[in-house]
Tab-separated table of C-alpha atoms and ligand atoms in Angstrom:
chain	number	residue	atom	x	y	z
A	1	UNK	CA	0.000	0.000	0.000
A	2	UNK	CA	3.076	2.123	0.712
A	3	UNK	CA	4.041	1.907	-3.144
A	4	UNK	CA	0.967	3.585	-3.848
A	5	UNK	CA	1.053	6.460	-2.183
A	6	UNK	CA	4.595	6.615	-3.116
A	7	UNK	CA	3.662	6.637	-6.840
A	8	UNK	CA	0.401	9.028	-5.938
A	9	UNK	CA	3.034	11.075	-4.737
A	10	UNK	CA	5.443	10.891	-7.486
A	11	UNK	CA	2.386	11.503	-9.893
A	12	UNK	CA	1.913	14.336	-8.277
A	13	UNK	CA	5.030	16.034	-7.593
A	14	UNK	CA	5.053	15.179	-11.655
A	15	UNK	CA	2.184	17.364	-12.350
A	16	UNK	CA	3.248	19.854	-9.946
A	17	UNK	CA	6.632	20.068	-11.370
A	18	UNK	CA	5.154	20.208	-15.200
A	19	UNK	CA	2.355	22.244	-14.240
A	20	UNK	CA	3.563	25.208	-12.158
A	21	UNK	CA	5.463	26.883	-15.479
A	22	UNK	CA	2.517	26.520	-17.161
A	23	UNK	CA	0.373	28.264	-14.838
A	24	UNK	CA	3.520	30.942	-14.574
A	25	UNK	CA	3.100	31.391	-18.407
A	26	UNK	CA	-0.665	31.101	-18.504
A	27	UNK	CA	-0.736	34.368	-15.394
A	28	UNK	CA	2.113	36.123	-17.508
A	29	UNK	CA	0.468	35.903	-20.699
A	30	UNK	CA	-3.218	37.037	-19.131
A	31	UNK	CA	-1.194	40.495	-17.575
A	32	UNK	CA	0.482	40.733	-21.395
A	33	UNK	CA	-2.893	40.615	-22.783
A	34	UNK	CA	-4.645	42.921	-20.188
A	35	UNK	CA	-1.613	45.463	-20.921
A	36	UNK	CA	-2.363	45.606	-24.840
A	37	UNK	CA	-6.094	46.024	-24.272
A	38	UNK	CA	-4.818	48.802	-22.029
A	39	UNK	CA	-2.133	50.209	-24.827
A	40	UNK	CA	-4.685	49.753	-27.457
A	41	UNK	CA	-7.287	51.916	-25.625
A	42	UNK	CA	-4.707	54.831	-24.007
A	43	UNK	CA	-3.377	54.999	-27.944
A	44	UNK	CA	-7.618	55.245	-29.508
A	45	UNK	CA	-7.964	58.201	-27.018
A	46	UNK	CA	-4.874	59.216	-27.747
A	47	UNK	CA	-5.837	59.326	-31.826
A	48	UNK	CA	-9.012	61.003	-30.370
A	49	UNK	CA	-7.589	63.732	-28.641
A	50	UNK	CA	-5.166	64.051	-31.905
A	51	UNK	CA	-8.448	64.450	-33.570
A	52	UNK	CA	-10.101	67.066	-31.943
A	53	UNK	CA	-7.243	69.223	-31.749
A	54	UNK	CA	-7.211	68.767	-35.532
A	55	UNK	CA	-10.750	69.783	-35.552
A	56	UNK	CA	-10.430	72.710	-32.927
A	57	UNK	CA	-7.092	73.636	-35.076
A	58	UNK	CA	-9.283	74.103	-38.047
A	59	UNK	CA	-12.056	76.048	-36.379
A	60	UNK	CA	-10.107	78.736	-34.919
A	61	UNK	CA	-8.246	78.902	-38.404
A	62	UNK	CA	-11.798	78.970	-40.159
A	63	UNK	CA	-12.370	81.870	-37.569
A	64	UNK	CA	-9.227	83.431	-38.059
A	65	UNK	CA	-10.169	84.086	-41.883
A	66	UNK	CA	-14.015	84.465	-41.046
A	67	UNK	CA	-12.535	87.387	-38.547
A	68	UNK	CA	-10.127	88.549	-41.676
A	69	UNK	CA	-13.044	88.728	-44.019
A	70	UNK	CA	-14.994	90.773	-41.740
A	71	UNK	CA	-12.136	93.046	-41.295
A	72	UNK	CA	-12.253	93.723	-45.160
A	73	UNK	CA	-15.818	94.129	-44.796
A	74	UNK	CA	-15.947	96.479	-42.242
A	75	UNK	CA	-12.573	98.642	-44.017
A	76	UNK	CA	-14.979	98.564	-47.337
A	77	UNK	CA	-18.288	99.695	-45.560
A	78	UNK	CA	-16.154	102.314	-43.649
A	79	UNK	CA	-14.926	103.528	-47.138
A	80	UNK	CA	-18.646	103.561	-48.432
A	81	UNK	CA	-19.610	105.653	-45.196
A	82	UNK	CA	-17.044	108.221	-46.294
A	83	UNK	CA	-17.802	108.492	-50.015
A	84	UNK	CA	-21.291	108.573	-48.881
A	85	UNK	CA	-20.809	111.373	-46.473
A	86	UNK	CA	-19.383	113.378	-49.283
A	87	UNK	CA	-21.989	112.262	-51.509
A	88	UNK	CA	-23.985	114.192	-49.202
A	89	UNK	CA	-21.620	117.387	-48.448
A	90	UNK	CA	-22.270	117.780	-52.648
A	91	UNK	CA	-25.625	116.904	-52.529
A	92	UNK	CA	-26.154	119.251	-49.626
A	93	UNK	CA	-24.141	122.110	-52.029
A	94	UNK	CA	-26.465	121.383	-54.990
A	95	UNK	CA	-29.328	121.880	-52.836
A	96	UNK	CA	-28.388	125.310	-51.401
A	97	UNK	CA	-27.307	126.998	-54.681
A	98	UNK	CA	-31.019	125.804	-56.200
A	99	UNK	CA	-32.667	127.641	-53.046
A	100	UNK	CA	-30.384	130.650	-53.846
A	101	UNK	CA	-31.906	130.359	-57.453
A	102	UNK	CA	-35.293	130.075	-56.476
A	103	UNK	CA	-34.934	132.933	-53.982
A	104	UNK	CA	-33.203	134.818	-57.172
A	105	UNK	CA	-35.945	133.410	-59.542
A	106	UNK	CA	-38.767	134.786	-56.991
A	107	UNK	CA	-37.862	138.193	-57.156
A	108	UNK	CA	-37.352	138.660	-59.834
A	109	UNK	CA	-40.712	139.926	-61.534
A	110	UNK	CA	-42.508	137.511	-63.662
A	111	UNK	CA	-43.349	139.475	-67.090
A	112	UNK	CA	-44.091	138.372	-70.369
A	113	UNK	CA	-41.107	139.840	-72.608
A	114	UNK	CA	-44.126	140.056	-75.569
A	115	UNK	CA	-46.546	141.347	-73.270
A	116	UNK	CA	-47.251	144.734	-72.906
A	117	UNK	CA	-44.166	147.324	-71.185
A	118	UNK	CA	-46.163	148.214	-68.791
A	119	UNK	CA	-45.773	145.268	-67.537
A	120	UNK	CA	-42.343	145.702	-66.376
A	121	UNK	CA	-42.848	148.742	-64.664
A	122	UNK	CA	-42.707	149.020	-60.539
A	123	UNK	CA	-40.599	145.808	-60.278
A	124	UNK	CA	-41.546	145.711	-56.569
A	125	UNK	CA	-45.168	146.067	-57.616
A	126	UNK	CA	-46.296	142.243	-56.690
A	127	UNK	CA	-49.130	141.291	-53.906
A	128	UNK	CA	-47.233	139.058	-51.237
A	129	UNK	CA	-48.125	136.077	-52.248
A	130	UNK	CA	-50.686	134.178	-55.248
A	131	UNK	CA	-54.448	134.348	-54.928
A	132	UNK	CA	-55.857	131.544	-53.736
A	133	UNK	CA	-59.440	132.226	-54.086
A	134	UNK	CA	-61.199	128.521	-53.063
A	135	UNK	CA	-61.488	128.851	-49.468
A	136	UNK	CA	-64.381	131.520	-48.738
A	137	UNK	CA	-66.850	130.271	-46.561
A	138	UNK	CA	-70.578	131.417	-47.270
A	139	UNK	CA	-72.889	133.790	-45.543
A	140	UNK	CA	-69.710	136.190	-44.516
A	141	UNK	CA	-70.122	140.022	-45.177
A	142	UNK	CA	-66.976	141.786	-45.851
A	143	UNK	CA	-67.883	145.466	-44.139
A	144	UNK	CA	-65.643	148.017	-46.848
A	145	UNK	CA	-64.978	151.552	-46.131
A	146	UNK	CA	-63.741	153.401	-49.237
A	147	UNK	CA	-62.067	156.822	-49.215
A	148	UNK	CA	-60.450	156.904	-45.437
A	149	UNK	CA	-58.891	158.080	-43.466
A	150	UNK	CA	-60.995	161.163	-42.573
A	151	UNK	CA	-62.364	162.061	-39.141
A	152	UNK	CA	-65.248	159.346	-39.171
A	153	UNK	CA	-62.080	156.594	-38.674
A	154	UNK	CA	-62.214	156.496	-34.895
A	155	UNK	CA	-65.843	156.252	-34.713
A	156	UNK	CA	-66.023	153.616	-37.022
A	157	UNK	CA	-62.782	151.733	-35.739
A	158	UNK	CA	-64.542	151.825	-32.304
A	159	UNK	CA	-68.031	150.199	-33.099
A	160	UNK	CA	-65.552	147.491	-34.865
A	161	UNK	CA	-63.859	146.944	-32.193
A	162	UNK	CA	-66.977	146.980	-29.503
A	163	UNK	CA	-68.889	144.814	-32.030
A	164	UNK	CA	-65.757	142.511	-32.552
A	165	UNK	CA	-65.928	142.965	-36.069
A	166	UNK	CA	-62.821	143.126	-38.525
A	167	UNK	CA	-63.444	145.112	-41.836
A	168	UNK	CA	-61.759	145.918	-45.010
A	169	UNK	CA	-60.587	149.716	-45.623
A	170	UNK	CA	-59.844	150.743	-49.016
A	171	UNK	CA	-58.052	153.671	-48.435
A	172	UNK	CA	-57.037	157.169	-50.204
A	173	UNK	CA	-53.159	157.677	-50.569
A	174	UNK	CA	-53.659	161.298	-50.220
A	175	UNK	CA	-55.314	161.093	-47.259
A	176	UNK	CA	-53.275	158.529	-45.500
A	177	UNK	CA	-50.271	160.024	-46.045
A	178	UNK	CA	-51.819	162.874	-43.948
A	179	UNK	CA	-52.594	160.984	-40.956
A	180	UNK	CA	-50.101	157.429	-41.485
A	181	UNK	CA	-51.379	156.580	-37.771
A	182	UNK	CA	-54.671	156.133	-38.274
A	183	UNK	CA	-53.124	152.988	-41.408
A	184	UNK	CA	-51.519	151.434	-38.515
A	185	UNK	CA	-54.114	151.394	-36.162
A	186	UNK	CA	-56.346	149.884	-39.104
A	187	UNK	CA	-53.676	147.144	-38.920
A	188	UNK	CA	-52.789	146.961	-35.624
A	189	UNK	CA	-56.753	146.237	-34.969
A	190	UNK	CA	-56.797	143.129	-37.399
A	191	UNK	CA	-58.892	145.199	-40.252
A	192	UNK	CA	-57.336	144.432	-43.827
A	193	UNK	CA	-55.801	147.902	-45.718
A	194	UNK	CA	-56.349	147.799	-49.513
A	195	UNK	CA	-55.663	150.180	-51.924
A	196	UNK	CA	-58.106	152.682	-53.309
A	197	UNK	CA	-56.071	155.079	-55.489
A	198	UNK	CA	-53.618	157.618	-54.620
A	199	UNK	CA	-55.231	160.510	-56.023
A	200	UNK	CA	-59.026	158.923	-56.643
A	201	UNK	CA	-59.273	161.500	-59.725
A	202	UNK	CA	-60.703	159.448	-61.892
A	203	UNK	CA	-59.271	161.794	-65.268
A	204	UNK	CA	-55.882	160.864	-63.758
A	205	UNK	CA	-55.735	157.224	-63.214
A	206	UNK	CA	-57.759	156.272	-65.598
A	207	UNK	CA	-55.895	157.714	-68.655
A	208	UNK	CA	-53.979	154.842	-69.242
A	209	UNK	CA	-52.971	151.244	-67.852
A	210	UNK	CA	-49.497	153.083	-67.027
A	211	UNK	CA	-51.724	156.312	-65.736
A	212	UNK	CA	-53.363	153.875	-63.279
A	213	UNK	CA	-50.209	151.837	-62.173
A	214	UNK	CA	-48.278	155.190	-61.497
A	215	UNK	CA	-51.334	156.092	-59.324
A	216	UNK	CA	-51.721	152.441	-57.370
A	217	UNK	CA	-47.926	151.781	-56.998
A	218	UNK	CA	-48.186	155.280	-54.778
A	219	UNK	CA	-50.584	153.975	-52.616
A	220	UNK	CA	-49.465	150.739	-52.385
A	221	UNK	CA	-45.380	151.628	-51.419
A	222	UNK	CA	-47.064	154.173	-48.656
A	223	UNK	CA	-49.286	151.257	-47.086
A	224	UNK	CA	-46.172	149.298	-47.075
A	225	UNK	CA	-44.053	151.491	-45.698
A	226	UNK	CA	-46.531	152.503	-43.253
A	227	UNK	CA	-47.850	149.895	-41.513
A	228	UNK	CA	-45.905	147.129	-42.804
A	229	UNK	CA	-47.769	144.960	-44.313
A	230	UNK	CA	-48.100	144.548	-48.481
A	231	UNK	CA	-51.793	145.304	-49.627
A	232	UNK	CA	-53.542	142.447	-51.780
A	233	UNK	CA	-56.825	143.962	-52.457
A	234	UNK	CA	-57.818	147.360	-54.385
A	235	UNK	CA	-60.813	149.246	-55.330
A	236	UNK	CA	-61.187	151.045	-58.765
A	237	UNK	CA	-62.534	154.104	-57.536
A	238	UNK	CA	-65.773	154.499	-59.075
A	239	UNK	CA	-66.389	150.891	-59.360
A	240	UNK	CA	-64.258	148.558	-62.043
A	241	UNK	CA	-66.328	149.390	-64.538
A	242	UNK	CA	-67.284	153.538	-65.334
A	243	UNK	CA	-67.501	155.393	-67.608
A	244	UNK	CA	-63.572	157.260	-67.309
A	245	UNK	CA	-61.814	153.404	-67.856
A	246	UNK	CA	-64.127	151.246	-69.702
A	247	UNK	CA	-61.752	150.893	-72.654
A	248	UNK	CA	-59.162	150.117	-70.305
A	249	UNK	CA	-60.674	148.293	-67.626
A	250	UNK	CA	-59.787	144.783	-68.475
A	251	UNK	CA	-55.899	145.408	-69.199
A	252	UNK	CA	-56.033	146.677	-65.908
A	253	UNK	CA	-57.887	144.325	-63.996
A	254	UNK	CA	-55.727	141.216	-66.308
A	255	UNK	CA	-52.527	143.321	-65.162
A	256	UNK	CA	-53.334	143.816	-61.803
A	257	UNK	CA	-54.501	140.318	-61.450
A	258	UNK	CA	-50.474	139.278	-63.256
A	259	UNK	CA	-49.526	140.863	-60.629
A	260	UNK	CA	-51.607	139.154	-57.582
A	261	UNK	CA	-53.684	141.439	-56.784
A	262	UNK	CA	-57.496	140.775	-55.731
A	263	UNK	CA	-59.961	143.340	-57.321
A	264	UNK	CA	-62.849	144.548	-55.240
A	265	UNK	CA	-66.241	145.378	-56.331
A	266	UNK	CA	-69.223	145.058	-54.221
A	267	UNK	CA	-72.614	143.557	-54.061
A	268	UNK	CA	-74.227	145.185	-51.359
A	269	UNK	CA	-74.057	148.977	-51.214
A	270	UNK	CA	-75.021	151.714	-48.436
A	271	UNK	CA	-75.753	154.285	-51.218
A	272	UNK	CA	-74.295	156.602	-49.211
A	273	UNK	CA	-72.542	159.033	-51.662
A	274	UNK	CA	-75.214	161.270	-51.895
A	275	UNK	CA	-75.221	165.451	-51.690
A	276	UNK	CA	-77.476	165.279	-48.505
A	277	UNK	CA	-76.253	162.532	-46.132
A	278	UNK	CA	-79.291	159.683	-45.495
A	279	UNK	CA	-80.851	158.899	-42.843
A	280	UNK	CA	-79.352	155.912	-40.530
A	281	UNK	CA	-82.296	153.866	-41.744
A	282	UNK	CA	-82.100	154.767	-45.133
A	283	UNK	CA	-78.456	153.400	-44.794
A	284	UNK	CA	-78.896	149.956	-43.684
A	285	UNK	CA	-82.189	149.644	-45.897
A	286	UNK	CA	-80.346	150.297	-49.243
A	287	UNK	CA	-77.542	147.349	-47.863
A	288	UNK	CA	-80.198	145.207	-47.040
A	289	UNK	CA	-81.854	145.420	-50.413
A	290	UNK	CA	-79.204	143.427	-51.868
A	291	UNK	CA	-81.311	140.600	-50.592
A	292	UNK	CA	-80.304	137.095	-48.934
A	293	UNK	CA	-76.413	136.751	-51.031
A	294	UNK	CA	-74.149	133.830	-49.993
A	295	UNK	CA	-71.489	136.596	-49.418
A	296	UNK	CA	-72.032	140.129	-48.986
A	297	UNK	CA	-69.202	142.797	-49.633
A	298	UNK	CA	-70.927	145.743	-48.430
A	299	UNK	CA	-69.559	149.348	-49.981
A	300	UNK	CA	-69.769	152.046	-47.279
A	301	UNK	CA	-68.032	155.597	-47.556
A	302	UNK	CA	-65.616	156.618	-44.900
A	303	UNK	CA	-65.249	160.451	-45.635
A	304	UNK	CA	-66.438	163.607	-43.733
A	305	UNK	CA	-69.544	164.143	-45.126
A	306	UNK	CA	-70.537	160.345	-43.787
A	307	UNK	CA	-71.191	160.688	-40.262
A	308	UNK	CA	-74.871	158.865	-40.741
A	309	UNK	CA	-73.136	156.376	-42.516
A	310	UNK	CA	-71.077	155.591	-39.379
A	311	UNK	CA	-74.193	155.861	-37.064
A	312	UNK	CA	-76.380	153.161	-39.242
A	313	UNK	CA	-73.188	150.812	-38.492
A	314	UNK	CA	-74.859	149.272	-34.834
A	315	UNK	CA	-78.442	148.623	-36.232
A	316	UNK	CA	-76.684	147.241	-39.581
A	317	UNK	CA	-74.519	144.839	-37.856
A	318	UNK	CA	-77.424	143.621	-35.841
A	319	UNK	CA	-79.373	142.922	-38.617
A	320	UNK	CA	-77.238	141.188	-40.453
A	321	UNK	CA	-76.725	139.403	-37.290
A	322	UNK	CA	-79.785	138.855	-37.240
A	323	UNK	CA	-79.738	136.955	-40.783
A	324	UNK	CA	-77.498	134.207	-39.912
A	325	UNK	CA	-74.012	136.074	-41.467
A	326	UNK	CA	-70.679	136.804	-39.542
A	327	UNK	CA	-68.113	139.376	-40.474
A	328	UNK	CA	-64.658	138.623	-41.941
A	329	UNK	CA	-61.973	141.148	-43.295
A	330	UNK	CA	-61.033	140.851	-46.894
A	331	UNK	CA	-58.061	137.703	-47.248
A	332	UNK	CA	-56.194	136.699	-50.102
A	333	UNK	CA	-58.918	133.434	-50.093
A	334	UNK	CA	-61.689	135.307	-51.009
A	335	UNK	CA	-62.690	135.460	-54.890
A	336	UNK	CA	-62.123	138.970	-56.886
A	337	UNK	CA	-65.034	140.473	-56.851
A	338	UNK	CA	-66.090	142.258	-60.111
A	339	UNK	CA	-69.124	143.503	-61.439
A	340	UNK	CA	-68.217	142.102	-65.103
A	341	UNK	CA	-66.937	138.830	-64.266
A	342	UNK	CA	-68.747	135.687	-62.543
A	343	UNK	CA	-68.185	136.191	-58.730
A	344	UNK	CA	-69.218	135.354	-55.645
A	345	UNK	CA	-72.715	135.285	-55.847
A	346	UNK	CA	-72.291	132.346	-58.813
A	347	UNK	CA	-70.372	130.358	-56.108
A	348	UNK	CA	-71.535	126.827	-54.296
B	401	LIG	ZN1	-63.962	156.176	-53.579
């Protein structure tokens, strides 16, 4: 039995002895193996990190050239900006030497070089500014006063102003060069100052077109000067049409209107040039005889001889009131008003 243990044990120390390299080699070979894995993995993330440094390399050199780019963009815009800038400098040159031309152009005086001579007479001889006769509102009475200043002025500027009325006053050269406070006080009040002759001798300024321009260009300078504003509106004396001017009448009214100015008949008169003054009643019966107009330009006489004419004013102005109209001054809106044309009575 001894032999077999002996031989157990010889098998064994046999397997031991043949085995133990074996297992040596078989542990060595497992720690070779894990260390590859291990090499194999540290050298992928290696060739990733390689990879996105590539990639990173080439975005910031994309945005290193993007970044150029702009910087050619932005040197070319700049150089727009300053060719655009001086673009405008010329533009803005241009642009002032045309408003120097226009301001040239518009005073210079607009004539027709095959027109008549007369029409270059009085260069300075221009209303302010072009007629622009489509604004009028209806039932509006235009109060005028024709041959002023006199001593019935106050009174009449008075009522006016009590009443809260403003009025139109065609005034006498002649006679406001005698008393240039009472023009200013016409003014100064809100009442419009036209132009009525210089002279209002009708053999005068009615002996030619150039007769009556002499005579108007007078007036007109001293209402200027005077008060300061430019007059628009005039009054032939005698009416537009009479019998001193009706060859002439229509070169003057054409030239006058060349020239801006509003003409100025009436439609409703006071009759109130008469030897013997009227009575008050009489007054404001003749003005309301003119019926129920859209627009009433009532003639009335401001001269010496016309104190009646000032005391019908009150009982006028109420009944007129009384008729549904207000009051208005003359303004360059309001049509011309001539006996021999269509005018405001025609009007919607
Ligand atoms: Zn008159």
């Amino acid at each position: 039995m001894k032999n077999v243990w002996k031989v157990a044990a010889a098998v064994l120390a046999a397997c031991v002895l043949a085995g133990a390299p074996a297992y040596f080699a078989l542990r060595e070979h497992r720690a070779l193996g894990e260390m590859t894995a291990r090499a194999d993995s540290l050298r992928a993330e290696a060739d990733s990190a390689e990879a996105a440094r590539d990639g990173l390399a080439g975005e910031l050199s994309d945005a290193q050239s993007r970044l150029e780019g702009q910087g050619a963009e932005l040197e070319a815009a700049r150089s727009a900006l300053d060719s655009a800038d001086k673009e405008r400098e010329a533009l803005a040159a241009q642009l002032e030497e045309a408003r120097t031309k226009i301001e040239e152009l518009s005073q210079t005086p607009r004539f027709d070089p095959d027109g008549p001579a007369y029409q270059q007479l009085y260069p300075d001889f221009y209303a302010p500014q072009p007629l622009d006769a489509s604004q009028a509102p209806a039932r509006v009475i235009y109060l005028t006063f024709d041959d002023g200043p006199s001593v019935q002025t106050g009174r009449v500027l008075e009522i006016l102003a009590r009443e809260n009325i403003k009025a139109t006053f065609f005034v006498v050269g002649r006679s406001g060069a005698a008393s240039p406070d009472t023009l200013r006080a016409m003014v100064k009040a809100g009442h419009t100052v036209g132009m009525h002759s210089w002279s209002h001798e009708y053999k005068t300024i009615y002996a030619s077109v150039e007769a009556f321009l002499e005579d108007m260009y007078k007036v007109f300078t001293l209402i200027r000067d005077e008060t300061g504003v430019t007059p628009t509106f005039f009054r032939f004396p005698g009416g537009s049409t009479n019998s001193y001017d009706y060859g002439i009448y229509q070169d003057i009214v054409a030239e006058m209107l060349r020239r801006g100015f509003v003409p100025c008949d009436w439609n409703m008169s006071a009759q109130d040039a008469t030897k013997t003054p009227l009575a008050p009643e009489q007054i404001v019966a003749n003005i309301l005889s003119a019926g129920n107009v859209a627009r009433g330009v009532v003639l009335m006489h401001d001269s010496k001889p016309r104190a009646t004419t000032v005391e019908a004013l009150p009982a006028l102005i109420a009944a007129l009131r009384e008729r549904g109209y207000t009051f208005a001054p003359l303004t360059p809106e309001v049509k011309p008003t001539l006996f021999n044309y269509k005018n405001y009575e025609q009007m919607p």
